[in-house]
PDB file of C-alpha atoms in Angstrom:
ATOM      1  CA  UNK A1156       0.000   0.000   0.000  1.00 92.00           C
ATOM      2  CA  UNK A1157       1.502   3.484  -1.212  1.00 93.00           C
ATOM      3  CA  UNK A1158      -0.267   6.850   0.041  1.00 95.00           C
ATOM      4  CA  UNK A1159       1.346  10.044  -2.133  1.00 95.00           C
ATOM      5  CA  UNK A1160       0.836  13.451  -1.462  1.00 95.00           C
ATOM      6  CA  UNK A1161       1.254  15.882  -4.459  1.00 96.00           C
ATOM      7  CA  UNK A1162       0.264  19.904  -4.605  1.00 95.00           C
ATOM      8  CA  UNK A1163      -3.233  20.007  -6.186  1.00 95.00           C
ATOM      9  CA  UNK A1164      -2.124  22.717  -8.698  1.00 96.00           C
ATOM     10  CA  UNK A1165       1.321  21.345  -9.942  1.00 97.00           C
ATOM     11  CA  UNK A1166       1.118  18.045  -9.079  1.00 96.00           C
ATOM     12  CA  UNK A1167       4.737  18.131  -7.834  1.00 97.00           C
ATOM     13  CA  UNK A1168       5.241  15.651  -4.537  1.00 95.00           C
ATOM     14  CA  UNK A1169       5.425  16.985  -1.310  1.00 94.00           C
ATOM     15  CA  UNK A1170       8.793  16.581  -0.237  1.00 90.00           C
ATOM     16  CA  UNK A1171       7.798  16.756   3.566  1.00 90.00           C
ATOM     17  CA  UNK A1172       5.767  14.136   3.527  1.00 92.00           C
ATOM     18  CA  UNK A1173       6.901  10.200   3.566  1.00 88.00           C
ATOM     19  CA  UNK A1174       8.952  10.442   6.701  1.00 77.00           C
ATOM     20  CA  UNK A1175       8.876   6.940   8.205  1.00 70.00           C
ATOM     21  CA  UNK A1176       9.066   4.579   5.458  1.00 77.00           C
ATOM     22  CA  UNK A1177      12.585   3.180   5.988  1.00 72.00           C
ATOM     23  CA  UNK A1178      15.167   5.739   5.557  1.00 64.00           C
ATOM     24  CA  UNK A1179      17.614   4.931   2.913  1.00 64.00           C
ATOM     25  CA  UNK A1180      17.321   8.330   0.824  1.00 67.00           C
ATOM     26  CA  UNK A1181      13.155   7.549   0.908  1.00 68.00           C
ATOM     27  CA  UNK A1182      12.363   9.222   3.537  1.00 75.00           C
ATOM     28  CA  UNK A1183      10.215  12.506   2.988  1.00 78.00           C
ATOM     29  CA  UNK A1184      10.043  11.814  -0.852  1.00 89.00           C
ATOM     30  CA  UNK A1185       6.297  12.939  -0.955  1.00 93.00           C
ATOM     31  CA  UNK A1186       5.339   8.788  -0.722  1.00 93.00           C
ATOM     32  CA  UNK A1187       4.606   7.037   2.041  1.00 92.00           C
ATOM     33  CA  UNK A1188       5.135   3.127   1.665  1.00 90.00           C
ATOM     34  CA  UNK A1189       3.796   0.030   3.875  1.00 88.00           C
ATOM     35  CA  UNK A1190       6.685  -1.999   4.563  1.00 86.00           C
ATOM     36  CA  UNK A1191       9.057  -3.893   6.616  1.00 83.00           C
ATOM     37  CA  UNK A1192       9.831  -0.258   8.694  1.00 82.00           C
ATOM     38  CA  UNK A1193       6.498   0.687   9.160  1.00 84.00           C
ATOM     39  CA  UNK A1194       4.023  -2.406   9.936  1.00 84.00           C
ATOM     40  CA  UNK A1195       5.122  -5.767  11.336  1.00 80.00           C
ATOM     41  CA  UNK A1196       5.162  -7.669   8.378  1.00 79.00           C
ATOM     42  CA  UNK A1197       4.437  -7.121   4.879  1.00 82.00           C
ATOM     43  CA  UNK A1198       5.716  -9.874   3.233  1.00 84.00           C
ATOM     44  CA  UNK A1199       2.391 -10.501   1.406  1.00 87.00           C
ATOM     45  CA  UNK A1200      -0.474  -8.731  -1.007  1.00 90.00           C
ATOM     46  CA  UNK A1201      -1.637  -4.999   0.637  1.00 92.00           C
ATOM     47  CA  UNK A1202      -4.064  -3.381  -1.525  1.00 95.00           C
ATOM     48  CA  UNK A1203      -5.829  -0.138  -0.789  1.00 97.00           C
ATOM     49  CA  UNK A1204      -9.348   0.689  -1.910  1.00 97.00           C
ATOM     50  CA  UNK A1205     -10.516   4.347   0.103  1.00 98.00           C
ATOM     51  CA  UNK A1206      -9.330   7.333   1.763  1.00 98.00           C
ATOM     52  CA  UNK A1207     -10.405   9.997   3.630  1.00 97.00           C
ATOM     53  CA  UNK A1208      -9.318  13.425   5.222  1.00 96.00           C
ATOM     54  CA  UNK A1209     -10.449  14.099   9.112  1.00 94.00           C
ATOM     55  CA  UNK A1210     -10.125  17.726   8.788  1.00 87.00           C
ATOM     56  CA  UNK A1211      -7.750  17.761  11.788  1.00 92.00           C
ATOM     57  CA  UNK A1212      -4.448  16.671  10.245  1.00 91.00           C
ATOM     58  CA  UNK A1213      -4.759  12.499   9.462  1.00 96.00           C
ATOM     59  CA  UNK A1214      -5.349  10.406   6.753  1.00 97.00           C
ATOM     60  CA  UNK A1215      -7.216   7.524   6.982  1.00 98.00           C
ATOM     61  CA  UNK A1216      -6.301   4.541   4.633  1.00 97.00           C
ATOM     62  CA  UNK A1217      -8.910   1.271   3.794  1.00 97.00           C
ATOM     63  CA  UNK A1218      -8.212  -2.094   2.301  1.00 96.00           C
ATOM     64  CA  UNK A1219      -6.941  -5.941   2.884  1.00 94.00           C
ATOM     65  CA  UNK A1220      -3.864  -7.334   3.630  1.00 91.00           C
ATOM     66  CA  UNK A1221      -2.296 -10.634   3.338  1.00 90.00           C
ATOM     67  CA  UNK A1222       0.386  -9.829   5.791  1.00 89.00           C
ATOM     68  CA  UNK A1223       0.640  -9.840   9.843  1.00 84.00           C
ATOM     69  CA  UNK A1224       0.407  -6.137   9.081  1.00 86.00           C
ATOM     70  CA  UNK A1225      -0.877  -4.759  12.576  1.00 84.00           C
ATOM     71  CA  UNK A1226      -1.730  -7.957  13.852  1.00 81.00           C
ATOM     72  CA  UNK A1227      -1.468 -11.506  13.290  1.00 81.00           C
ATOM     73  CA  UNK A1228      -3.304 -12.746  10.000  1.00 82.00           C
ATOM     74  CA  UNK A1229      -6.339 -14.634  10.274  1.00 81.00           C
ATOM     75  CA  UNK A1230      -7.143 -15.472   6.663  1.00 77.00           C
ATOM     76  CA  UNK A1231      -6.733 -15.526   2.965  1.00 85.00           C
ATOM     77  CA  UNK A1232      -6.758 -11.464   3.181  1.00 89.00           C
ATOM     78  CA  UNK A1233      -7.970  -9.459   6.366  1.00 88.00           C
ATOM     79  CA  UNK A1234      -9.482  -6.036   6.346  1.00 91.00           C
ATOM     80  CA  UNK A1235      -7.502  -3.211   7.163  1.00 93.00           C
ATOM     81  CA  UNK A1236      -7.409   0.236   8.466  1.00 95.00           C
ATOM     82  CA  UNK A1237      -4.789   2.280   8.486  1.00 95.00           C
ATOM     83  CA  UNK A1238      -4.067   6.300  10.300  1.00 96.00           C
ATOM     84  CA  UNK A1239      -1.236   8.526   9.316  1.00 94.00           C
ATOM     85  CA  UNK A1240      -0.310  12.151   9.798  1.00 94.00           C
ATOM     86  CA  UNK A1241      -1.262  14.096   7.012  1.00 94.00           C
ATOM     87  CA  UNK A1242       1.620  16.570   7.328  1.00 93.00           C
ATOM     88  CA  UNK A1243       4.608  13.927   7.764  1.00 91.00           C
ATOM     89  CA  UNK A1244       3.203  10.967   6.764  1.00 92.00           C
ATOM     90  CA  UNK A1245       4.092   9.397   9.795  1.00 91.00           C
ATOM     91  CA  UNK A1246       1.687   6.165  11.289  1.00 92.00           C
ATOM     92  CA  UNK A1247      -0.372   7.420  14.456  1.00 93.00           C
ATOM     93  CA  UNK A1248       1.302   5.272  17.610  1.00 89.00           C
ATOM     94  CA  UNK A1249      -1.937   6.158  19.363  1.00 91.00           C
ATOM     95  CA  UNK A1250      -4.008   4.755  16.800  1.00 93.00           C
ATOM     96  CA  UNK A1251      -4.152   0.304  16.218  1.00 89.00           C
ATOM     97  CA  UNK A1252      -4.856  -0.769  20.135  1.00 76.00           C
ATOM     98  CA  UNK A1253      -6.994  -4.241  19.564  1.00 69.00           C
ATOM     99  CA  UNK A1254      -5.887  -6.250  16.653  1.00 77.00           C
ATOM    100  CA  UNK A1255      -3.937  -8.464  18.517  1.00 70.00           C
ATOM    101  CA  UNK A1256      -1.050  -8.073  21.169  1.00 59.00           C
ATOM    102  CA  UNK A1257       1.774  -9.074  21.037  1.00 60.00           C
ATOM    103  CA  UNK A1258       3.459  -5.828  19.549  1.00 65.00           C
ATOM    104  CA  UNK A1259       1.310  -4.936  17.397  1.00 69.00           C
ATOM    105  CA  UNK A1260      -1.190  -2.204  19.577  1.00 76.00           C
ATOM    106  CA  UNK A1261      -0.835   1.173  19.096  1.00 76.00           C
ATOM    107  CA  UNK A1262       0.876   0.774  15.676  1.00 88.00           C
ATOM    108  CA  UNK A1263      -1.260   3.349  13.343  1.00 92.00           C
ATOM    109  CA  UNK A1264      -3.019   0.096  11.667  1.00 92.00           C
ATOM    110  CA  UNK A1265      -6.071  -1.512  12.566  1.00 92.00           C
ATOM    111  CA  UNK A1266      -6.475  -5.582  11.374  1.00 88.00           C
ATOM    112  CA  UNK A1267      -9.986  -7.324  11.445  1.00 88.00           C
ATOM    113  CA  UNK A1268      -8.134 -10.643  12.637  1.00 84.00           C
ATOM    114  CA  UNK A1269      -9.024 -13.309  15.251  1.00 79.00           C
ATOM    115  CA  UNK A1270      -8.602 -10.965  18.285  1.00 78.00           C
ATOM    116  CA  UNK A1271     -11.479  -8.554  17.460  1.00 81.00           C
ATOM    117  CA  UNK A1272     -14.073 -10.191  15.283  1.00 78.00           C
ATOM    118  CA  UNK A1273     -15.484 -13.603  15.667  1.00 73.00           C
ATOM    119  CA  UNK A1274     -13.945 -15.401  13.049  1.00 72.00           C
ATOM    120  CA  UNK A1275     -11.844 -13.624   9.564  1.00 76.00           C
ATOM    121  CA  UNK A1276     -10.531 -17.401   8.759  1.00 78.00           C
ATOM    122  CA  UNK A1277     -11.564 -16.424   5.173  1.00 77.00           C
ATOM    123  CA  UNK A1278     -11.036 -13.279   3.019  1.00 83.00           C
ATOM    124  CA  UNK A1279     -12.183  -9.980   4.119  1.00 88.00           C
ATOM    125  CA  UNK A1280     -11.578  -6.933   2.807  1.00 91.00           C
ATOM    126  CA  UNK A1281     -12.684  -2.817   3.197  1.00 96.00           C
ATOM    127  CA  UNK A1282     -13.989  -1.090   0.382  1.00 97.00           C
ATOM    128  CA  UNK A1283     -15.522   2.292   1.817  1.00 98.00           C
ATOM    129  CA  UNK A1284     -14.501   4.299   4.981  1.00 98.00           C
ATOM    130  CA  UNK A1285     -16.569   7.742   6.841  1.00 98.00           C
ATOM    131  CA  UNK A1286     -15.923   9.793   9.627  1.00 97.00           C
ATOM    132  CA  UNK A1287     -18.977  11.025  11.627  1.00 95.00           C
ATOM    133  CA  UNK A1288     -17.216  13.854  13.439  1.00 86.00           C
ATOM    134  CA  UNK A1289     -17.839  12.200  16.466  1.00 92.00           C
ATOM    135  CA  UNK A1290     -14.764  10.466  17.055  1.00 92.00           C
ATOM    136  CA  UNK A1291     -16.138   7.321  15.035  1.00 96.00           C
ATOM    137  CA  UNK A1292     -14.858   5.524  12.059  1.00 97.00           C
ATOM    138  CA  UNK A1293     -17.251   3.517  10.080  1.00 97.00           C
ATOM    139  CA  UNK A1294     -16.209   1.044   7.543  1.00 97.00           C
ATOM    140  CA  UNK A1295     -17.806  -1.007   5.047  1.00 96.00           C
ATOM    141  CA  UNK A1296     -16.790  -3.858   3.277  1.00 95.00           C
ATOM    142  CA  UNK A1297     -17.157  -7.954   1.931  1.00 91.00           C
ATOM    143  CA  UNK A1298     -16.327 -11.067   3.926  1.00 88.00           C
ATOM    144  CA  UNK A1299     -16.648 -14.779   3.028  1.00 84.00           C
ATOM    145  CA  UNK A1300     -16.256 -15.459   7.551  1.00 81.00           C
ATOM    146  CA  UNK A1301     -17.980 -14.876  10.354  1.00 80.00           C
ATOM    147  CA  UNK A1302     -16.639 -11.889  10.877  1.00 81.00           C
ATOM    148  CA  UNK A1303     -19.528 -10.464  12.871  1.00 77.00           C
ATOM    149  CA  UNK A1304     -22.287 -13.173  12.565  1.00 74.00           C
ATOM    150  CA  UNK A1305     -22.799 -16.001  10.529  1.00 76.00           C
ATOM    151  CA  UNK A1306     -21.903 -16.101   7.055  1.00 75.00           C
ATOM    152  CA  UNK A1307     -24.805 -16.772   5.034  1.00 75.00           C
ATOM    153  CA  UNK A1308     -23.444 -17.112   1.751  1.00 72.00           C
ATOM    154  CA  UNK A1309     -19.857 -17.070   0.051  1.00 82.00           C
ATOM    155  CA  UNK A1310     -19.708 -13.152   0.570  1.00 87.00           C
ATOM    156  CA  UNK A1311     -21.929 -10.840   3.027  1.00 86.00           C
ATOM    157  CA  UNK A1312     -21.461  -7.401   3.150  1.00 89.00           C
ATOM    158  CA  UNK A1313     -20.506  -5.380   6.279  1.00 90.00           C
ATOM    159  CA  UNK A1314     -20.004  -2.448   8.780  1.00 93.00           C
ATOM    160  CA  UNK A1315     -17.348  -1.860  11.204  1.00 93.00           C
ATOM    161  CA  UNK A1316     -17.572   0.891  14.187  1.00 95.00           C
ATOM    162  CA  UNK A1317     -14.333   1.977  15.890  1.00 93.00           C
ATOM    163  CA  UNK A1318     -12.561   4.995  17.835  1.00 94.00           C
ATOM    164  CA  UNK A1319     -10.963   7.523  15.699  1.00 94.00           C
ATOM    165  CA  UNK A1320      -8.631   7.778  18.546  1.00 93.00           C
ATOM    166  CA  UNK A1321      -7.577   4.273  19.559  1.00 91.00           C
ATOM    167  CA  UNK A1322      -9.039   1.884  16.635  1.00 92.00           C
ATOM    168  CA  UNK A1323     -10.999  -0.419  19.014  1.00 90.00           C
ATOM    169  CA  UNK A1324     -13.968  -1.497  17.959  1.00 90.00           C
ATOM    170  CA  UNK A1325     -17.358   0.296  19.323  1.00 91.00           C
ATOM    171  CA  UNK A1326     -18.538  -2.793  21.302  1.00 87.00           C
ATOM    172  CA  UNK A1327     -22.351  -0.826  21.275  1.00 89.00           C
ATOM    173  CA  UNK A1328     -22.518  -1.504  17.611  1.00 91.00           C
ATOM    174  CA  UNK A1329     -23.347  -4.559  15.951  1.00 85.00           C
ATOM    175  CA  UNK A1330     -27.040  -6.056  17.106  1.00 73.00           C
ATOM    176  CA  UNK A1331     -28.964  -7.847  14.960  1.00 67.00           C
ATOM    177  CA  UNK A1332     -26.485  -9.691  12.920  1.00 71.00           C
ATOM    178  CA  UNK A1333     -27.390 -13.281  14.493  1.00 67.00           C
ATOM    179  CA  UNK A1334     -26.731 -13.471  18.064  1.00 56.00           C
ATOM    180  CA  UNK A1335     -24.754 -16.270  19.165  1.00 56.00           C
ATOM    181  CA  UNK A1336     -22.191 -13.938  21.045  1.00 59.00           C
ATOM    182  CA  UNK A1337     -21.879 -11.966  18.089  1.00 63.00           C
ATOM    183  CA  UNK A1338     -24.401  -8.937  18.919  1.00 68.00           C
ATOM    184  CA  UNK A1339     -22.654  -6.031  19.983  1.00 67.00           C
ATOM    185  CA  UNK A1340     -18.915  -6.781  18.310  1.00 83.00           C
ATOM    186  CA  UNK A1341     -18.747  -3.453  16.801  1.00 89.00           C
ATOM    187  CA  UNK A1342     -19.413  -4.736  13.561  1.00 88.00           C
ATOM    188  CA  UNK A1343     -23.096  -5.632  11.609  1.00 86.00           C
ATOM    189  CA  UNK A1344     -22.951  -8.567   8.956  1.00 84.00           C
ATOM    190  CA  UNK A1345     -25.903  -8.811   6.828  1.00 81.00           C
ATOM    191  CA  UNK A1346     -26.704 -12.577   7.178  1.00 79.00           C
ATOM    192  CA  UNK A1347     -29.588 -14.740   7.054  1.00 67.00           C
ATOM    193  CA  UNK A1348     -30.584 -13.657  10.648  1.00 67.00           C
ATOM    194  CA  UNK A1349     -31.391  -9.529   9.097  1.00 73.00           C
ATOM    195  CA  UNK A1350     -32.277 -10.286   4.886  1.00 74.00           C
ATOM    196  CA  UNK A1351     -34.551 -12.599   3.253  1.00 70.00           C
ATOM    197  CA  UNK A1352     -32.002 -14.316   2.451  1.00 67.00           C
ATOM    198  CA  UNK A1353     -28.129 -13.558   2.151  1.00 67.00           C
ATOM    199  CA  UNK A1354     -27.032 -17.341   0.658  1.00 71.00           C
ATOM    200  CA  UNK A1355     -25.549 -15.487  -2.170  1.00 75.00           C
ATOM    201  CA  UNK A1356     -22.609 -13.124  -3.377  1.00 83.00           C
ATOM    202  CA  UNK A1357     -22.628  -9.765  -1.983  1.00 87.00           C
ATOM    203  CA  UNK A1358     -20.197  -7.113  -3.008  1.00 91.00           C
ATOM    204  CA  UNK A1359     -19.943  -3.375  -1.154  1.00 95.00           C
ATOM    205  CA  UNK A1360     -18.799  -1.086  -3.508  1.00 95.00           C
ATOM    206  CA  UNK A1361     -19.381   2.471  -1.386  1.00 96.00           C
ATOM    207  CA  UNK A1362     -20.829   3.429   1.804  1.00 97.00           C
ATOM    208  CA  UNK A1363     -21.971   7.453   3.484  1.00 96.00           C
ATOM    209  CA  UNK A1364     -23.400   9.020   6.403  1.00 97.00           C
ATOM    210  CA  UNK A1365     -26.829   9.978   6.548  1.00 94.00           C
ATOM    211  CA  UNK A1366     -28.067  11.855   9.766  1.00 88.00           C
ATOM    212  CA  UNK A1367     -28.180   8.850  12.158  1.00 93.00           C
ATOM    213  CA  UNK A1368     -27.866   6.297   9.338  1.00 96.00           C
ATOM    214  CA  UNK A1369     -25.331   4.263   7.881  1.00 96.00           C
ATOM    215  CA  UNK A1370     -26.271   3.966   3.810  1.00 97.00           C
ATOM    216  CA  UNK A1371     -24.064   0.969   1.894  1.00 96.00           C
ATOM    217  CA  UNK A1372     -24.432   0.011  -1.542  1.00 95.00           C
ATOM    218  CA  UNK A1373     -23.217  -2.825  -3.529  1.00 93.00           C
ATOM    219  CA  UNK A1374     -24.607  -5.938  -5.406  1.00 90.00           C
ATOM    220  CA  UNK A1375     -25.769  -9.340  -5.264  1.00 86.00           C
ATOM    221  CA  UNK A1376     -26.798 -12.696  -6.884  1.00 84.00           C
ATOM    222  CA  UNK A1377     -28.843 -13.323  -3.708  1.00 77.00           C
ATOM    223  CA  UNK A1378     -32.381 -12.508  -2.432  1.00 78.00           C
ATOM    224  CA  UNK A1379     -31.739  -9.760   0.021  1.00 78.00           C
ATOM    225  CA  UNK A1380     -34.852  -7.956   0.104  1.00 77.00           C
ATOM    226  CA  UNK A1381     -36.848  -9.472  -2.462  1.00 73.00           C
ATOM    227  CA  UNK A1382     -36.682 -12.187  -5.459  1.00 77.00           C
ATOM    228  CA  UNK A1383     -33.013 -11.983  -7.678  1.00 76.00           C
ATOM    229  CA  UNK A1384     -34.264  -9.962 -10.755  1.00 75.00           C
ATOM    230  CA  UNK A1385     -31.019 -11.315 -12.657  1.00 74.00           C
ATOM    231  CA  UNK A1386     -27.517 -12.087 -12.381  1.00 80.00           C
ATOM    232  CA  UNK A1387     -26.715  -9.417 -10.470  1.00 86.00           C
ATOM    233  CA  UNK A1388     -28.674  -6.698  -8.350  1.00 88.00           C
ATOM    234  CA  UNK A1389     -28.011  -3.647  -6.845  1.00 89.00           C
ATOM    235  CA  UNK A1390     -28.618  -2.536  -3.205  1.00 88.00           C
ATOM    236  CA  UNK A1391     -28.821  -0.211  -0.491  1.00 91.00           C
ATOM    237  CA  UNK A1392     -28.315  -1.418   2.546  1.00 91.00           C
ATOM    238  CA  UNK A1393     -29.077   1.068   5.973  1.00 92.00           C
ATOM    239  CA  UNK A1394     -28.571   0.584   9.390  1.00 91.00           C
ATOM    240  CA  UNK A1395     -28.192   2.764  12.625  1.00 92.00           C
ATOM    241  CA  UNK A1396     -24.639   4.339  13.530  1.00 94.00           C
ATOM    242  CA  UNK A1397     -25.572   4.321  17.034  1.00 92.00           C
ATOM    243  CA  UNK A1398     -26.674   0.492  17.659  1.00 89.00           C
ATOM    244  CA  UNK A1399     -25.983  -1.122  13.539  1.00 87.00           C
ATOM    245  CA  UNK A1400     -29.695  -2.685  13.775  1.00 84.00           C
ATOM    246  CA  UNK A1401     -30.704  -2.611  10.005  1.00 77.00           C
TER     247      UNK A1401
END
């Protein structure tokens, strides 16, 4: 995963940012890049898919990683989420408490693994992040585990709540998605316990903030709502930022 920062008019890079990405002539190059300096391990695939500005000086980076990037890998690919200084480029120490020990707190990264979900044995990943100017992240995304209920197909889409601050999960958020110990993880799957039926492929491809509502859109093969019109359908999924009931 690469974050650049480049003036808007010239597109020239900003040669104060990239501090932190392991020395060697790199360093404040206008790039910041994931690696063996920054992150535990990232020996495997990192891809990015959404970023966002917080208005107060951080970035906030989305997407999957195959690595033991700020915590120990659970899966195929785990969800990631990742806060930097906008100005430096440098990964928030504050940020990353709760993905797994051992090292890895308070690392500016954020990894849906075994010690805050349920279950990310398979392949999750984040599509779509949004601040509420609360202090809250919220972040959507597509997971074939039990991430934060029980997976009722080979992909169900979902929503993650966590600090700005700290990255630990909102443990409010998240009833409704199946109980079982699940209910109130921080994070809402959309299973077979909150659709007509989720036994199919769903696929988040954005997510915003809507007064007290969390909107997410995407598409499936699967019944959701109502009878599969085709192939493929679109949706809108919508569920509370304060609880994550649907």
């Amino acid at each position: 995963i690469v974050v650049a920062k480049l003036d808007t008019t010239s597109g020239v890079l900003d040669a104060a940012f990239g501090d932190g990405d392991g020395g060697g002539g790199f360093d404040n190059d206008g790039v910041v890049q994931l690696n063996a300096s920054n992150t535990n391990s990232a020996t495997g695939m990192e891809q990015a898919s959404d970023v966002i500005l917080d208005g107060v000086g951080n970035v906030y980076v989305v997407g999957h990683t195959a690595s033991s990037l700020g915590g120990t890998n659970a899966g195929s690919n785990d969800g990631v989420i990742i806060k930097l200084n906008a100005t430096s480029g440098v990964l928030d120490a504050a940020f990353g408490d709760g993905d797994g020990g051992g090292g890895f707190d308070n690392d500016g990264i954020v990894q849906l693994n075994a010690s805050n979900t349920n279950s990310a044995v398979n392949s999750d990943s984040v599509k779509s992040i949004a601040l509420d100017g609360s202090g809250n992240i919220f972040v959507a995304g597509t997971t074939s585990s039990d991430l934060g209920g029980v997976a009722a197909g080979s992909n169900d889409a979902f929503v993650v709540k966590l600090s700005t601050t700290s990255g630990v999960l909102d443990s409010s958020f998240g009833d409704g998605d199946g109980g079982g110990g699940f209910d109130n993880d921080g994070i809402l799957q959309w299973n077979a316990s909150n659709t007509t039926s989720a036994a199919g492929d769903e696929f988040v491809t954005g997510m915003l903030l809507d007064g007290s509502n969390v909107l997410v859109i995407g598409s499936t093969d699967g019944s959701l709502e109502g009878p599969s019109a085709g192939g493929d359908d679109g949706f809108i999924l919508q569920c509370n930022q304060t609880s994550g009931l649907p």
